[in-house]
């Protein structure tokens, strides 16, 4: 299994347009597989991945630092996560 949904599709669209992408997910194995998929589909762009909890400021800062380290700069950041709520009747 790999990361999926809006985050992966957004990464694929950016890569399709020639952007280098850093994929971030709390599940390290899943995000590595997703990054490999992006690399496979778009071998001419740089792709990297990192494990992070986007609910933690320190993790977000570390992800930004990795993007700058890998690509020299950060132009766009898409923060997307889903919060599941249960309503009891």
Coordinates of N, CA, C and O in Angstrom, one line a residue, residues 1-68:
X1 N 0.8 -1.2 0.0 CA 0.0 0.0 0.0 C 0.9 1.3 0.0 O 2.0 1.3 0.5
X2 N 0.4 2.3 -0.6 CA 1.1 3.6 -0.6 C 0.2 4.7 -0.4 O -1.1 4.5 -0.5
X3 N 0.7 5.9 -0.1 CA -0.1 7.0 0.1 C -1.0 7.2 -1.1 O -0.6 7.0 -2.3
X4 N -2.2 7.7 -0.9 CA -3.1 7.9 -2.1 C -4.0 9.1 -1.9 O -3.8 9.8 -0.9
X5 N -4.9 9.3 -2.8 CA -5.9 10.3 -2.6 C -5.4 11.7 -3.1 O -4.5 11.7 -4.1
X6 N -5.9 12.7 -2.5 CA -5.6 14.1 -3.0 C -4.1 14.4 -3.0 O -3.6 15.0 -3.9
X7 N -3.4 14.0 -2.0 CA -2.0 14.3 -1.9 C -1.2 13.7 -3.0 O -0.4 14.3 -3.6
X8 N -1.4 12.4 -3.3 CA -0.7 11.7 -4.3 C -1.1 12.3 -5.7 O -0.2 12.6 -6.5
X9 N -2.4 12.5 -5.9 CA -2.8 13.1 -7.2 C -2.2 14.5 -7.4 O -1.9 14.9 -8.5
X10 N -2.2 15.3 -6.4 CA -1.6 16.6 -6.5 C -0.1 16.5 -6.8 O 0.4 17.3 -7.7
X11 N 0.6 15.6 -6.2 CA 2.0 15.4 -6.5 C 2.2 15.0 -8.0 O 3.1 15.5 -8.6
X12 N 1.4 14.1 -8.4 CA 1.4 13.6 -9.8 C 1.2 14.8 -10.8 O 1.9 14.9 -11.8
X13 N 0.2 15.7 -10.5 CA -0.1 16.8 -11.3 C 1.1 17.8 -11.4 O 1.5 18.3 -12.4
X14 N 1.7 18.1 -10.2 CA 2.8 19.0 -10.2 C 4.0 18.4 -11.0 O 4.7 19.1 -11.7
X15 N 4.3 17.1 -10.8 CA 5.3 16.4 -11.5 C 5.1 16.4 -13.0 O 6.0 16.7 -13.8
X16 N 3.8 16.2 -13.4 CA 3.5 16.3 -14.8 C 3.8 17.6 -15.4 O 4.2 17.7 -16.6
X17 N 3.7 18.7 -14.6 CA 4.0 20.0 -15.1 C 5.5 20.4 -15.0 O 6.0 21.5 -15.3
X18 N 6.3 19.4 -14.5 CA 7.8 19.6 -14.4 C 8.3 20.0 -13.1 O 9.5 20.3 -13.0
X19 N 7.5 20.0 -12.1 CA 7.9 20.4 -10.7 C 8.6 19.3 -10.0 O 8.1 18.1 -10.1
X20 N 9.6 19.6 -9.3 CA 10.2 18.6 -8.3 C 9.2 18.5 -7.1 O 8.6 19.5 -6.7
X21 N 9.1 17.3 -6.6 CA 8.1 17.2 -5.5 C 8.7 16.4 -4.3 O 9.5 15.5 -4.5
X22 N 8.3 16.9 -3.1 CA 8.6 16.2 -1.9 C 7.3 15.7 -1.3 O 6.4 16.5 -1.1
X23 N 7.1 14.4 -1.2 CA 5.9 13.8 -0.6 C 6.1 13.6 0.9 O 7.2 13.2 1.3
X24 N 5.1 14.0 1.6 CA 5.2 13.9 3.1 C 4.0 13.1 3.6 O 2.9 13.4 3.2
X25 N 4.3 12.2 4.5 CA 3.2 11.4 5.1 C 3.7 10.9 6.4 O 4.9 10.7 6.7
X26 N 2.7 10.6 7.3 CA 3.1 10.0 8.6 C 3.5 8.5 8.5 O 4.2 8.0 9.3
X27 N 3.1 7.9 7.4 CA 3.5 6.5 7.1 C 4.7 6.5 6.2 O 4.5 6.7 5.0
X28 N 5.9 6.2 6.8 CA 7.1 6.3 6.0 C 7.1 5.3 4.8 O 7.5 5.7 3.7
X29 N 6.7 4.1 5.0 CA 6.8 3.1 4.0 C 5.8 3.5 2.8 O 6.2 3.4 1.7
X30 N 4.6 4.0 3.2 CA 3.7 4.4 2.2 C 4.1 5.6 1.4 O 4.0 5.6 0.1
X31 N 4.7 6.5 2.0 CA 5.2 7.7 1.3 C 6.4 7.4 0.4 O 6.5 8.0 -0.7
X32 N 7.2 6.5 0.8 CA 8.3 6.1 -0.1 C 7.8 5.4 -1.3 O 8.3 5.6 -2.4
X33 N 6.8 4.6 -1.2 CA 6.2 3.9 -2.3 C 5.5 4.9 -3.3 O 5.6 4.8 -4.5
X34 N 4.9 5.9 -2.7 CA 4.2 6.9 -3.5 C 5.3 7.7 -4.3 O 5.1 8.0 -5.4
X35 N 6.4 8.1 -3.6 CA 7.4 8.8 -4.3 C 8.0 8.0 -5.4 O 8.3 8.5 -6.5
X36 N 8.2 6.7 -5.2 CA 8.7 5.8 -6.3 C 7.7 5.8 -7.5 O 8.2 5.8 -8.6
X37 N 6.4 5.8 -7.2 CA 5.4 5.9 -8.3 C 5.5 7.2 -9.1 O 5.5 7.1 -10.3
X38 N 5.7 8.3 -8.4 CA 5.9 9.6 -9.1 C 7.1 9.5 -9.9 O 7.1 10.0 -11.1
X39 N 8.2 9.0 -9.3 CA 9.5 8.9 -10.1 C 9.4 8.1 -11.3 O 9.9 8.4 -12.4
X40 N 8.6 7.0 -11.2 CA 8.5 6.1 -12.3 C 7.7 6.7 -13.4 O 8.0 6.6 -14.6
X41 N 6.6 7.5 -13.1 CA 5.8 8.1 -14.1 C 6.4 9.3 -14.7 O 6.2 9.6 -15.9
X42 N 7.3 10.0 -13.9 CA 7.9 11.3 -14.4 C 9.4 11.2 -14.0 O 9.8 11.9 -13.1
X43 N 10.2 10.5 -14.7 CA 11.6 10.3 -14.4 C 12.4 11.6 -14.6 O 13.6 11.6 -14.1
X44 N 11.9 12.6 -15.2 CA 12.7 13.8 -15.5 C 12.6 14.8 -14.3 O 13.2 15.9 -14.4
X45 N 11.8 14.5 -13.3 CA 11.7 15.4 -12.2 C 12.3 14.8 -10.9 O 12.4 13.6 -10.8
X46 N 12.8 15.6 -10.0 CA 13.3 15.1 -8.8 C 12.2 14.8 -7.8 O 11.3 15.6 -7.7
X47 N 12.3 13.7 -7.2 CA 11.2 13.3 -6.2 C 11.9 12.8 -5.0 O 12.9 12.0 -5.0
X48 N 11.4 13.2 -3.8 CA 11.9 12.8 -2.5 C 10.7 12.6 -1.6 O 9.6 13.0 -1.9
X49 N 10.9 11.9 -0.5 CA 9.9 11.7 0.5 C 10.4 11.9 1.9 O 11.6 11.7 2.1
X50 N 9.5 12.1 2.8 CA 9.9 12.2 4.2 C 8.7 11.9 5.1 O 7.6 12.1 4.7
X51 N 9.0 11.3 6.2 CA 8.0 11.0 7.2 C 7.7 12.2 8.1 O 8.7 12.9 8.5
X52 N 6.5 12.6 8.2 CA 6.2 13.8 9.1 C 4.7 13.7 9.5 O 3.9 13.2 8.8
X53 N 4.5 14.2 10.7 CA 3.1 14.4 11.2 C 2.8 15.9 10.9 O 3.3 16.8 11.6
X54 N 1.9 16.1 10.0 CA 1.6 17.5 9.6 C 0.8 18.3 10.7 O 0.7 19.5 10.5
X55 N 0.5 17.6 11.7 CA -0.1 18.3 12.9 C 0.9 18.9 13.8 O 0.5 19.5 14.8
X56 N 2.2 18.6 13.6 CA 3.3 19.0 14.5 C 4.1 20.0 13.7 O 4.7 19.8 12.7
X57 N 4.3 21.2 14.3 CA 5.0 22.3 13.7 C 6.5 21.9 13.4 O 7.0 22.2 12.3
X58 N 7.1 21.2 14.3 CA 8.5 20.8 14.1 C 8.6 19.9 12.9 O 9.6 20.0 12.2
X59 N 7.7 19.0 12.7 CA 7.7 18.1 11.5 C 7.6 18.9 10.2 O 8.2 18.6 9.2
X60 N 6.7 19.9 10.3 CA 6.5 20.7 9.1 C 7.8 21.5 8.7 O 8.2 21.5 7.6
X61 N 8.4 22.1 9.8 CA 9.6 22.8 9.6 C 10.7 21.9 9.0 O 11.5 22.2 8.1
X62 N 10.8 20.6 9.5 CA 11.8 19.7 9.0 C 11.5 19.3 7.6 O 12.4 19.2 6.8
X63 N 10.2 19.2 7.2 CA 9.9 18.9 5.8 C 10.3 20.0 4.9 O 10.8 19.8 3.8
X64 N 10.0 21.3 5.3 CA 10.4 22.4 4.5 C 11.9 22.5 4.3 O 12.4 22.7 3.2
X65 N 12.6 22.2 5.4 CA 14.1 22.2 5.3 C 14.6 21.1 4.4 O 15.6 21.3 3.6
X66 N 13.9 19.9 4.4 CA 14.3 18.9 3.5 C 14.1 19.3 2.0 O 14.9 19.0 1.1
X67 N 12.9 19.9 1.8 CA 12.6 20.4 0.4 C 13.7 21.4 -0.1 O 14.2 21.3 -1.2
X68 N 14.1 22.3 0.8 CA 15.1 23.3 0.4 C 16.5 22.6 0.2 O 17.2 22.9 -0.7

